[in-house]
Coordinates of C-alpha atoms in Angstrom, one line a residue:
X1 CA 0.0 0.0 0.0
X2 CA 2.9 2.4 0.8
X3 CA 4.5 1.7 -2.6
X4 CA 1.2 2.3 -4.4
X5 CA 0.6 5.6 -2.4
X6 CA 4.2 6.7 -3.2
X7 CA 3.7 6.0 -6.9
X8 CA 0.5 8.1 -7.0
X9 CA 2.2 10.9 -5.2
X10 CA 5.0 11.1 -7.8
X11 CA 2.4 10.9 -10.5
X12 CA 0.7 14.0 -9.2
X13 CA 3.9 15.8 -8.6
X14 CA 4.9 15.0 -12.2
X15 CA 1.8 16.8 -13.6
X16 CA 2.4 19.7 -11.2
X17 CA 5.7 20.4 -13.1
X18 CA 4.1 21.2 -16.5
X19 CA 1.5 23.2 -14.7
X20 CA 4.1 25.4 -13.0
X21 CA 6.0 25.8 -16.3
X22 CA 2.8 27.0 -18.0
X23 CA 2.0 29.5 -15.2
X24 CA 5.6 30.9 -15.4
X25 CA 5.4 31.3 -19.1
X26 CA 2.0 32.9 -19.0
X27 CA 3.0 35.4 -16.3
X28 CA 6.2 36.4 -18.0
X29 CA 4.7 36.8 -21.5
X30 CA 1.6 38.8 -20.4
X31 CA 3.4 41.1 -18.0
X32 CA 6.5 41.4 -20.3
X33 CA 8.6 41.3 -17.1
X34 CA 10.7 38.2 -16.3
X35 CA 11.1 38.9 -12.6
X36 CA 11.3 36.7 -9.6
X37 CA 7.8 35.3 -9.7
X38 CA 7.8 33.9 -13.3
X39 CA 11.3 32.5 -12.8
X40 CA 10.3 30.7 -9.6
X41 CA 7.4 29.1 -11.4
X42 CA 9.6 28.1 -14.3
X43 CA 12.5 26.7 -12.3
X44 CA 10.1 24.9 -9.9
X45 CA 8.2 23.3 -12.8
X46 CA 11.4 22.2 -14.6
X47 CA 12.9 20.7 -11.5
X48 CA 9.6 18.8 -10.6
X49 CA 9.2 17.6 -14.2
X50 CA 12.8 16.4 -14.3
X51 CA 12.6 14.5 -11.0
X52 CA 9.3 12.9 -12.1
X53 CA 10.8 11.7 -15.3
X54 CA 13.9 10.3 -13.4
X55 CA 11.7 8.5 -10.9
X56 CA 9.4 7.0 -13.5
X57 CA 12.4 5.7 -15.4
X58 CA 13.9 4.3 -12.3
X59 CA 10.7 2.5 -11.2
X60 CA 9.9 0.8 -14.5
X61 CA 10.7 0.7 -18.1
X62 CA 8.6 3.8 -18.5
X63 CA 9.9 5.2 -21.8
X64 CA 9.1 2.0 -23.7
X65 CA 5.5 2.0 -22.8
X66 CA 2.9 2.9 -25.3
X67 CA 1.0 5.0 -22.8
X68 CA 4.2 6.9 -22.0
X69 CA 4.8 7.8 -25.6
X70 CA 1.1 8.9 -26.1
X71 CA 1.2 11.0 -23.0
X72 CA 4.5 12.5 -24.0
X73 CA 3.2 13.4 -27.4
X74 CA 0.1 15.0 -25.9
X75 CA 2.3 17.0 -23.4
X76 CA 4.6 18.2 -26.1
X77 CA 1.7 19.2 -28.3
X78 CA 0.0 21.1 -25.4
X79 CA 3.2 22.9 -24.5
X80 CA 3.8 23.8 -28.2
X81 CA 0.3 25.3 -28.5
X82 CA 0.8 27.2 -25.2
X83 CA 4.2 28.5 -26.4
X84 CA 2.7 29.6 -29.8
X85 CA -0.2 31.4 -28.1
X86 CA 2.2 33.1 -25.7
X87 CA 4.4 34.2 -28.5
X88 CA 1.5 35.6 -30.5
X89 CA 0.4 37.5 -27.3
X90 CA 3.9 38.8 -26.9
X91 CA 4.2 40.0 -30.5
X92 CA 0.6 41.5 -30.4
X93 CA 1.4 43.6 -27.3
X94 CA 4.8 44.8 -28.6
X95 CA 4.2 45.3 -32.3
X96 CA 1.1 46.8 -33.9
X97 CA 0.2 45.5 -37.4
X98 CA -2.9 47.2 -38.7
X99 CA -4.6 47.2 -42.1
X100 CA -6.9 50.1 -43.0
X101 CA -9.1 49.2 -46.0
X102 CA -11.2 52.3 -46.0
X103 CA -11.0 54.5 -49.1
X104 CA -9.9 57.7 -47.3
X105 CA -7.7 55.8 -44.7
X106 CA -10.0 57.0 -41.9
X107 CA -8.2 54.8 -39.3
X108 CA -4.7 55.6 -40.3
X109 CA -2.8 58.8 -39.6
X110 CA -1.7 60.9 -42.6
X111 CA 2.0 61.0 -43.3
X112 CA 2.2 64.6 -42.1
X113 CA 0.6 63.7 -38.8
X114 CA 3.0 60.8 -38.3
X115 CA 6.0 62.8 -39.2
X116 CA 5.1 65.7 -37.0
X117 CA 4.5 63.5 -33.9
X118 CA 7.6 61.4 -34.3
X119 CA 9.8 64.6 -34.3
X120 CA 8.1 66.3 -31.4
X121 CA 10.7 68.5 -29.6
X122 CA 9.0 68.3 -26.3
X123 CA 6.1 66.3 -24.6
X124 CA 2.6 67.4 -25.6
X125 CA -0.7 66.3 -24.0
X126 CA -4.3 66.4 -25.3
X127 CA -6.9 67.2 -22.6
X128 CA -10.5 66.2 -23.5
X129 CA -13.0 67.8 -21.1
X130 CA -16.0 65.5 -21.4
X131 CA -17.8 62.9 -19.4
X132 CA -18.1 60.4 -22.3
X133 CA -15.3 58.8 -24.2
X134 CA -16.2 58.3 -27.8
X135 CA -14.5 55.1 -29.3
X136 CA -13.8 56.9 -32.5
X137 CA -12.0 59.8 -30.8
X138 CA -10.1 57.4 -28.5
X139 CA -8.9 55.4 -31.6
X140 CA -7.6 58.6 -33.2
X141 CA -5.7 59.6 -30.0
X142 CA -4.3 56.1 -29.7
X143 CA -3.0 56.3 -33.3
X144 CA -1.2 59.5 -32.3
X145 CA 0.2 58.0 -29.1
X146 CA 1.6 55.0 -31.0
X147 CA 3.9 57.3 -33.0
X148 CA 5.8 58.8 -30.0
X149 CA 6.0 58.4 -26.3
X150 CA 6.0 62.3 -26.0
X151 CA 2.3 62.3 -27.0
X152 CA -0.2 61.7 -24.2
X153 CA -3.9 62.3 -23.8
X154 CA -6.4 62.2 -20.9
X155 CA -10.2 62.5 -20.5
X156 CA -11.3 64.9 -17.7
X157 CA -14.7 65.4 -16.2
X158 CA -14.9 69.2 -15.6
X159 CA -17.2 68.7 -12.6
X160 CA -14.9 66.2 -11.0
X161 CA -11.8 68.4 -11.4
X162 CA -13.0 72.0 -11.5
X163 CA -9.6 73.5 -10.7
X164 CA -8.1 72.0 -13.9
X165 CA -11.0 73.0 -16.0
X166 CA -10.7 76.6 -14.7
X167 CA -7.0 76.5 -15.5
X168 CA -7.8 75.9 -19.2
X169 CA -10.7 78.2 -19.2
X170 CA -13.3 75.5 -20.1
X171 CA -16.7 76.8 -21.0
X172 CA -18.6 73.7 -22.1
X173 CA -18.4 70.0 -22.3
X174 CA -16.5 68.5 -25.2
X175 CA -13.7 71.1 -25.4
X176 CA -10.4 69.6 -26.5
X177 CA -7.2 71.4 -25.5
X178 CA -3.5 70.8 -26.5
X179 CA -0.8 71.6 -24.0
X180 CA 3.0 71.7 -24.4
X181 CA 5.1 73.2 -21.6
X182 CA 3.4 76.4 -20.6
X183 CA 1.5 76.8 -23.9
X184 CA -2.1 75.8 -24.3
X185 CA -4.4 76.0 -27.3
X186 CA -8.1 75.1 -28.0
X187 CA -8.3 72.4 -30.7
X188 CA -12.1 72.2 -31.1
X189 CA -15.3 71.4 -29.3
X190 CA -16.6 67.9 -30.0
X191 CA -20.2 66.8 -29.6
X192 CA -22.6 64.1 -30.9
X193 CA -22.5 65.5 -34.4
X194 CA -18.9 66.5 -34.6
X195 CA -16.1 64.2 -33.7
X196 CA -12.4 64.9 -33.1
X197 CA -10.7 65.9 -36.4
X198 CA -7.2 64.8 -37.4
X199 CA -6.8 67.9 -39.6
X200 CA -7.5 70.3 -36.7
X201 CA -5.4 68.3 -34.2
X202 CA -2.4 68.1 -36.5
X203 CA -2.7 71.8 -37.4
X204 CA -2.9 73.0 -33.8
X205 CA -0.1 70.6 -32.9
X206 CA 2.1 72.2 -35.6
X207 CA 1.2 75.7 -34.4
X208 CA 2.0 74.9 -30.8
X209 CA 5.3 73.2 -31.4
X210 CA 6.5 75.7 -34.0
X211 CA 7.3 79.1 -32.5
X212 CA 8.2 80.8 -35.8
X213 CA 5.5 82.6 -37.7
X214 CA 6.2 83.3 -41.3
X215 CA 4.5 86.2 -43.1
X216 CA 3.0 85.5 -46.6
X217 CA 1.9 88.3 -48.9
X218 CA -0.6 87.7 -51.7
X219 CA -0.3 90.2 -54.6
X220 CA -3.5 92.0 -55.5
X221 CA -4.5 94.6 -58.1
X222 CA -4.1 92.6 -61.4
X223 CA -7.2 90.4 -61.3
X224 CA -5.7 87.8 -59.0
X225 CA -7.7 85.1 -57.2
X226 CA -10.0 86.5 -54.5
X227 CA -8.9 85.8 -50.9
X228 CA -12.3 85.8 -49.3
X229 CA -14.9 83.1 -50.0
X230 CA -16.5 83.4 -53.4
X231 CA -16.5 82.1 -57.0
X232 CA -13.0 81.0 -58.1
X233 CA -11.6 82.2 -54.8
X234 CA -8.6 80.7 -52.9
X235 CA -10.0 81.2 -49.4
X236 CA -9.5 77.5 -48.5
X237 CA -5.8 77.8 -49.5
X238 CA -5.5 80.9 -47.3
X239 CA -7.2 79.0 -44.5
X240 CA -4.7 76.1 -45.0
X241 CA -1.8 78.6 -44.7
X242 CA -3.2 79.8 -41.4
X243 CA -3.5 76.3 -40.1
X244 CA 0.3 75.9 -40.8
X245 CA 1.1 78.9 -38.7
X246 CA 1.5 81.3 -41.6
X247 CA 0.0 84.8 -41.4
X248 CA -1.3 86.1 -44.7
X249 CA -1.9 89.7 -45.9
X250 CA -2.8 91.2 -49.3
X251 CA -0.1 93.3 -51.0
X252 CA -0.5 95.9 -53.8
X253 CA 2.9 96.8 -55.2
X254 CA 1.3 99.7 -57.0
X255 CA 0.9 101.4 -53.6
X256 CA 4.3 100.5 -52.2
X257 CA 7.8 100.8 -53.7
X258 CA 9.0 97.4 -52.6
X259 CA 8.1 94.2 -50.9
X260 CA 8.0 94.5 -47.1
X261 CA 11.1 93.3 -45.2
X262 CA 9.1 90.7 -43.1
X263 CA 7.9 88.9 -46.2
X264 CA 8.9 85.2 -46.0
X265 CA 6.9 84.3 -49.2
X266 CA 5.2 86.4 -51.9
X267 CA 2.4 84.7 -53.9
X268 CA 1.0 85.8 -57.3
X269 CA -2.1 83.6 -57.9
X270 CA -3.7 83.8 -61.3
X271 CA -3.2 87.4 -62.5
X272 CA -5.4 88.4 -65.4
X273 CA -3.6 91.7 -66.2
X274 CA 0.1 92.5 -66.5
X275 CA 2.2 94.0 -63.7
X276 CA 3.7 97.4 -64.0
X277 CA 7.4 97.6 -64.7
X278 CA 8.0 99.0 -61.3
X279 CA 6.2 96.1 -59.7
X280 CA 8.3 93.6 -61.6
X281 CA 11.4 95.4 -60.5
X282 CA 10.3 95.3 -56.9
X283 CA 9.9 91.5 -57.2
X284 CA 13.3 91.2 -58.8
X285 CA 14.9 93.2 -55.9
X286 CA 13.0 91.0 -53.4
X287 CA 14.5 87.8 -54.9
X288 CA 17.9 89.4 -55.2
X289 CA 18.0 90.0 -51.4
X290 CA 17.0 86.4 -50.6
X291 CA 13.3 86.5 -51.1
X292 CA 10.9 83.6 -52.1
X293 CA 8.2 83.8 -54.8
X294 CA 5.4 81.6 -55.9
X295 CA 4.0 82.2 -59.3
X296 CA 0.8 80.5 -60.5
X297 CA 0.2 81.7 -64.0
X298 CA -2.8 80.6 -66.1
X299 CA -2.9 80.3 -69.9
X300 CA -4.1 83.1 -72.1
X301 CA -2.6 85.7 -69.7
X302 CA 0.5 87.8 -69.9
X303 CA 1.7 89.0 -66.4
X304 CA 4.7 90.8 -68.0
X305 CA 7.1 88.7 -66.0
X306 CA 9.3 87.7 -68.9
X307 CA 12.3 89.7 -67.7
X308 CA 12.1 88.2 -64.2
X309 CA 11.6 84.6 -65.4
X310 CA 14.4 84.9 -67.9
X311 CA 16.9 85.4 -65.1
X312 CA 15.8 82.0 -63.7
X313 CA 15.6 80.2 -67.0
X314 CA 11.9 79.8 -67.2
X315 CA 9.6 80.6 -70.1
X316 CA 5.8 80.4 -70.1
X317 CA 4.6 78.4 -73.1
X318 CA 1.4 79.9 -74.7
X319 CA 0.0 76.6 -75.6
X320 CA -2.6 74.6 -73.6
X321 CA -1.6 71.4 -71.8
X322 CA -3.9 68.5 -73.0
X323 CA -4.2 65.2 -71.3
X324 CA -6.6 62.6 -72.6
X325 CA -5.6 59.9 -70.1
X326 CA -7.5 61.3 -67.1
X327 CA -10.6 62.6 -69.0
X328 CA -12.8 59.7 -67.8
X329 CA -11.3 59.7 -64.3
X330 CA -11.3 63.4 -63.4
X331 CA -14.4 64.2 -65.4
X332 CA -13.2 67.7 -66.3
X333 CA -12.2 66.9 -69.9
X334 CA -8.8 66.7 -71.6
X335 CA -7.9 70.3 -70.7
X336 CA -7.5 69.2 -67.0
X337 CA -4.2 67.3 -67.0
X338 CA -4.0 64.5 -64.5
X339 CA -0.5 64.4 -62.9
X340 CA 0.9 61.2 -61.3
X341 CA 4.6 61.8 -61.9
X342 CA 6.5 64.1 -59.6
X343 CA 10.0 65.3 -59.4
X344 CA 12.5 64.3 -56.7
X345 CA 12.1 67.4 -54.5
X346 CA 11.1 68.1 -50.8
X347 CA 7.8 69.5 -52.0
X348 CA 6.7 66.2 -53.7
X349 CA 8.8 63.6 -52.0
X350 CA 5.9 61.8 -50.3
X351 CA 3.4 62.0 -53.2
X352 CA 4.3 58.7 -54.7
X353 CA 1.9 58.0 -57.6
X354 CA -0.9 60.1 -56.1
X355 CA -3.2 62.2 -58.2
X356 CA -3.4 65.9 -58.7
X357 CA -5.0 67.8 -61.6
X358 CA -4.8 71.2 -63.1
X359 CA -7.7 72.5 -65.2
X360 CA -6.6 74.8 -68.0
X361 CA -2.8 74.7 -67.5
X362 CA 0.1 75.9 -69.6
X363 CA 3.4 74.1 -69.9
X364 CA 6.7 75.6 -68.9
X365 CA 10.0 75.6 -70.8
X366 CA 13.1 75.3 -68.5
X367 CA 16.5 76.6 -69.6
X368 CA 19.8 75.9 -67.9
X369 CA 21.1 79.1 -66.1
X370 CA 24.4 79.4 -64.3
X371 CA 23.9 79.5 -60.5
X372 CA 20.3 78.4 -60.7
X373 CA 19.2 74.8 -59.8
X374 CA 15.9 73.7 -61.3
X375 CA 13.8 70.7 -60.4
X376 CA 10.6 69.9 -62.4
X377 CA 7.8 69.2 -59.9
X378 CA 4.8 68.2 -62.1
X379 CA 5.0 66.1 -65.3
X380 CA 2.2 65.0 -67.5
X381 CA 2.2 61.6 -69.2
X382 CA 4.1 61.0 -72.4
X383 CA 2.6 61.4 -75.9
X384 CA 0.0 60.3 -77.1
X385 CA -1.6 60.7 -73.6
X386 CA -0.6 64.4 -73.4
X387 CA 0.6 67.2 -75.6
X388 CA 0.7 71.0 -75.7
X389 CA -2.1 72.2 -78.0
X390 CA -1.6 75.4 -80.0
X391 CA -5.1 75.7 -81.5
X392 CA -7.1 77.0 -78.5
X393 CA -10.2 77.9 -80.6
X394 CA -10.9 74.4 -82.0
X395 CA -13.6 72.5 -80.2
X396 CA -11.9 69.2 -81.0
X397 CA -8.4 68.9 -79.6
X398 CA -6.1 67.0 -81.9
X399 CA -2.3 66.8 -82.1
X400 CA -0.7 68.7 -84.9
X401 CA 2.9 67.8 -85.4
X402 CA 3.7 71.2 -87.0
X403 CA 2.5 73.4 -84.1
X404 CA 1.9 71.2 -81.1
X405 CA 4.5 69.8 -78.6
X406 CA 4.5 66.2 -77.6
X407 CA 4.4 65.2 -73.9
X408 CA 5.6 64.8 -71.2
X409 CA 5.1 68.4 -70.3
X410 CA 6.4 70.3 -67.2
X411 CA 3.6 72.1 -65.4
X412 CA 5.6 73.2 -62.3
X413 CA 9.2 73.8 -61.4
X414 CA 11.1 74.7 -58.2
X415 CA 14.3 76.8 -58.5
X416 CA 17.0 78.0 -56.1
X417 CA 19.7 80.5 -56.5
X418 CA 22.6 81.1 -54.1
X419 CA 23.0 84.6 -52.8
X420 CA 26.5 86.0 -53.1
X421 CA 27.5 89.1 -51.1
X422 CA 27.8 92.3 -53.0
X423 CA 26.9 90.7 -56.2
X424 CA 25.0 92.8 -58.8
X425 CA 25.4 90.6 -61.9
X426 CA 22.4 89.0 -63.4
X427 CA 22.6 85.4 -64.6
X428 CA 21.8 85.0 -68.3
X429 CA 20.1 82.0 -69.9
X430 CA 22.0 79.7 -72.1
X431 CA 20.6 79.3 -75.6
X432 CA 19.6 75.6 -75.4
X433 CA 16.1 75.1 -74.0
X434 CA 14.8 71.9 -72.4
X435 CA 11.3 71.1 -71.2
X436 CA 12.5 68.3 -68.9
X437 CA 15.9 69.0 -67.3
X438 CA 17.4 66.5 -65.0
X439 CA 16.4 66.9 -61.3
X440 CA 19.1 68.5 -59.2
X441 CA 19.6 68.4 -55.5
X442 CA 18.1 71.4 -53.7
X443 CA 20.1 73.2 -51.0
X444 CA 18.4 74.0 -47.8
X445 CA 19.0 76.5 -45.0
X446 CA 17.4 76.1 -41.6
X447 CA 16.5 79.3 -39.7
X448 CA 17.3 79.7 -36.1
X449 CA 14.3 78.9 -33.9
X450 CA 12.8 81.9 -32.2
X451 CA 11.5 82.2 -28.7
X452 CA 8.1 80.7 -27.8
X453 CA 5.0 82.9 -28.0
X454 CA 3.3 84.1 -24.8
X455 CA 0.9 81.8 -23.1
X456 CA -2.8 83.0 -23.4
X457 CA -4.5 83.6 -20.1
X458 CA -7.2 81.1 -19.1
X459 CA -10.8 82.2 -18.8
X460 CA -12.8 81.8 -15.6
X461 CA -14.8 78.6 -15.3
X462 CA -18.6 79.0 -15.4
X463 CA -20.9 76.8 -13.5
X464 CA -21.3 73.4 -15.0
X465 CA -24.2 73.0 -17.4
X466 CA -25.6 70.3 -19.6
X467 CA -23.8 69.5 -22.7
X468 CA -24.8 71.6 -25.7
X469 CA -25.8 69.9 -28.9
X470 CA -24.0 72.3 -31.1
X471 CA -20.7 74.0 -30.1
X472 CA -19.1 77.0 -31.9
X473 CA -16.2 76.2 -34.1
X474 CA -12.7 77.1 -32.8
X475 CA -11.1 80.2 -34.3
X476 CA -9.4 79.7 -37.6
X477 CA -5.7 79.7 -37.6
X478 CA -5.1 81.5 -34.3
X479 CA -1.7 83.2 -34.4
X480 CA -0.2 84.8 -31.3
X481 CA 0.6 88.4 -32.0
X482 CA 3.8 88.2 -30.1
X483 CA 5.3 85.5 -32.2
X484 CA 8.5 86.3 -34.1
X485 CA 8.3 86.5 -37.8
X486 CA 10.5 84.6 -40.2
X487 CA 12.5 87.0 -42.4
X488 CA 14.4 86.6 -45.6
X489 CA 17.2 89.0 -44.5
X490 CA 19.5 86.2 -43.4
X491 CA 18.6 83.9 -46.2
X492 CA 21.6 82.5 -48.2
X493 CA 19.5 81.6 -51.2
X494 CA 16.5 82.7 -53.1
X495 CA 13.7 80.3 -54.0
X496 CA 11.2 80.4 -56.8
X497 CA 8.3 78.1 -57.7
X498 CA 6.4 78.5 -61.0
X499 CA 3.2 76.7 -61.7
X500 CA 1.4 76.9 -65.0
X501 CA -2.0 76.9 -63.3
X502 CA -3.9 78.5 -60.4
X503 CA -7.3 76.8 -60.8
X504 CA -6.1 73.8 -58.8
X505 CA -5.9 75.9 -55.6
X506 CA -9.4 77.4 -55.9
X507 CA -12.2 76.5 -53.4
X508 CA -13.6 73.1 -54.1
X509 CA -10.6 71.9 -56.0
X510 CA -8.1 72.7 -53.2
X511 CA -9.3 69.8 -51.1
X512 CA -9.3 67.3 -54.0
X513 CA -6.6 64.6 -54.1
X514 CA -3.1 66.2 -53.7
X515 CA -4.0 69.7 -55.0
X516 CA -3.9 71.3 -51.6
X517 CA -0.6 69.5 -50.7
X518 CA 1.1 70.9 -53.8
X519 CA 0.2 74.5 -52.8
X520 CA 0.9 74.2 -49.1
X521 CA 4.2 72.3 -49.5
X522 CA 5.3 74.8 -52.1
X523 CA 4.7 77.7 -49.7
X524 CA 6.4 75.8 -46.8
X525 CA 9.5 75.0 -48.8
X526 CA 9.6 78.6 -50.1
X527 CA 9.5 80.0 -46.5
X528 CA 12.8 78.2 -45.9
X529 CA 11.5 76.8 -42.6
X530 CA 13.0 73.4 -43.4
X531 CA 12.2 72.1 -39.9
X532 CA 8.5 72.0 -40.9
X533 CA 7.2 68.7 -42.2
X534 CA 6.5 68.6 -46.0
X535 CA 4.1 65.8 -46.5
X536 CA 0.5 64.8 -47.3
X537 CA -2.1 66.5 -45.1
X538 CA -4.8 64.4 -43.4
X539 CA -8.1 64.0 -45.3
X540 CA -11.6 64.5 -43.9
X541 CA -13.9 61.5 -44.4
X542 CA -16.2 61.7 -47.4
X543 CA -19.9 62.2 -46.9
X544 CA -21.5 59.0 -48.2
X545 CA -25.0 59.7 -47.0
X546 CA -27.8 59.1 -49.5
X547 CA -30.6 61.7 -49.4
X548 CA -33.9 60.4 -50.7
X549 CA -37.0 62.3 -51.6
X550 CA -40.4 61.2 -50.3
X551 CA -41.2 59.6 -53.7
X552 CA -37.8 57.7 -53.8
X553 CA -38.4 56.5 -50.2
X554 CA -41.9 55.2 -51.0
X555 CA -40.6 53.5 -54.2
X556 CA -37.8 51.8 -52.2
X557 CA -40.3 50.6 -49.6
X558 CA -42.7 49.3 -52.2
X559 CA -40.0 47.5 -54.2
X560 CA -38.5 45.8 -51.1
X561 CA -41.8 44.8 -49.4
X562 CA -43.9 44.0 -52.5
X563 CA -42.0 43.8 -55.8
X564 CA -39.0 41.7 -54.7
X565 CA -41.1 39.1 -52.7
X566 CA -43.5 38.8 -55.7
X567 CA -40.5 38.2 -58.0
X568 CA -39.2 35.5 -55.7
X569 CA -42.6 33.9 -55.4
X570 CA -43.0 33.9 -59.2
X571 CA -39.6 32.2 -59.7
X572 CA -40.6 29.6 -57.1
X573 CA -43.9 28.9 -59.0
X574 CA -42.1 28.5 -62.3
X575 CA -39.5 26.1 -60.9
X576 CA -42.3 24.0 -59.3
X577 CA -44.3 24.0 -62.5
X578 CA -41.3 22.7 -64.5
X579 CA -40.6 19.9 -62.0
X580 CA -44.2 18.9 -61.7

């Protein structure tokens, strides 16, 4: 009896060993900390299992038994399954593999957002003052937090922590604030109808972490695009500049003798009339002292900029860029070239094969100039998909070998010119033109960061009230008045971007595909703030709602409740009749 009892005891102890090993592995893999507790379980389990095997082998010919082999196989299989599950758990907690199959990549941060968070100079925190935690908002904040340990977020009940709410000046439930050091900024107010926006959060994050404010002037007085909302206006482009911490102002060179000293970038967007000779001279002087200029010139216009462009080796072709490849895709006809090929340049480095389109565009002719580095930005597809059409009056666009020019065509170019001290010479163009020069490496200069702007004072906290259903939108592109302004006085090079179209940046088209990114990245690169990320902006989700009239709704109900069942019943009767 004693021998039998001892054998049973060893048998139980033998099964205790694998159990302890399993517990040790589970504790270590789940906690990701191989401390004292998991090691004790593992060592104890291994020792007990080893002693059990030795005892069984000593007592009998244990290894040769069929039952022993079957039990060993079962044990090994069980341990293997547990090890695989533990490894999957370990990999799942440490590495995040996600696949976003939505059209607009709603659950994936845009490249600009990822790049901005990864290079955060100091910790930032998002405070959401709300009693409810929306899963969609939490998912967006989690996506930000995965990019950098410097990004944190927290939900706060204003009634539970009134002191903190008063510190931020919270007025209502759903207000979202961004904090970095001693700087705080309102992102937006969320409610049931408006969720947290990646575009607003990324824009406010960029404003908060970038202490330099660049001044952008938009020329007026020659029929340029309207800055305020309206037909063919560029108000969305101006709004986008504000979101990127630029301050914008109109500029009429007919009223001033030269471009202001604080101008980081000057934009000429779609002039319909020519500039005065004195205005052109003012732009030339501005470029000669290290200025930066963006020209968006439409076909059938003559801005009288030939003397300026000749210094940089650029000529505006008077023909119309035609692209028949994107006619069915874009839906704007062959006069709206669809561009999927971009130059190797910081402005377009993250565009890949993305789409951008330019309704009514003119090609550019680029000539090699000493001291000027030119990189084509936008190229159309080769002939016969695209060509430059000279007959602008014909309703049917056809290639004419005698007058037209075969594609690919250059629709945009970025140029740089080094500034040499006390240099008054003007570079002259060489006689050999080329529509597609080889891309060259662009030189960059990074301005010295300026001190941080002052912290806005918090507003007093009102008494808590019920959550409002509609909250006012946050102010557009708030810019602290005390922020320093980027200047071109210390620039070591001048930069020029010429685009043969301005329609792509107008309201409605600005938010389509990569159109807005082309404009904003061009201005950012021109401002010579090379620490700012140049990438693809986050996109808002498309509205997929279907609005039905009363007649359409009744027709849908009738077809689903009456017509479809009758069709099914008729098919069933026909099948029964044939088999009868």
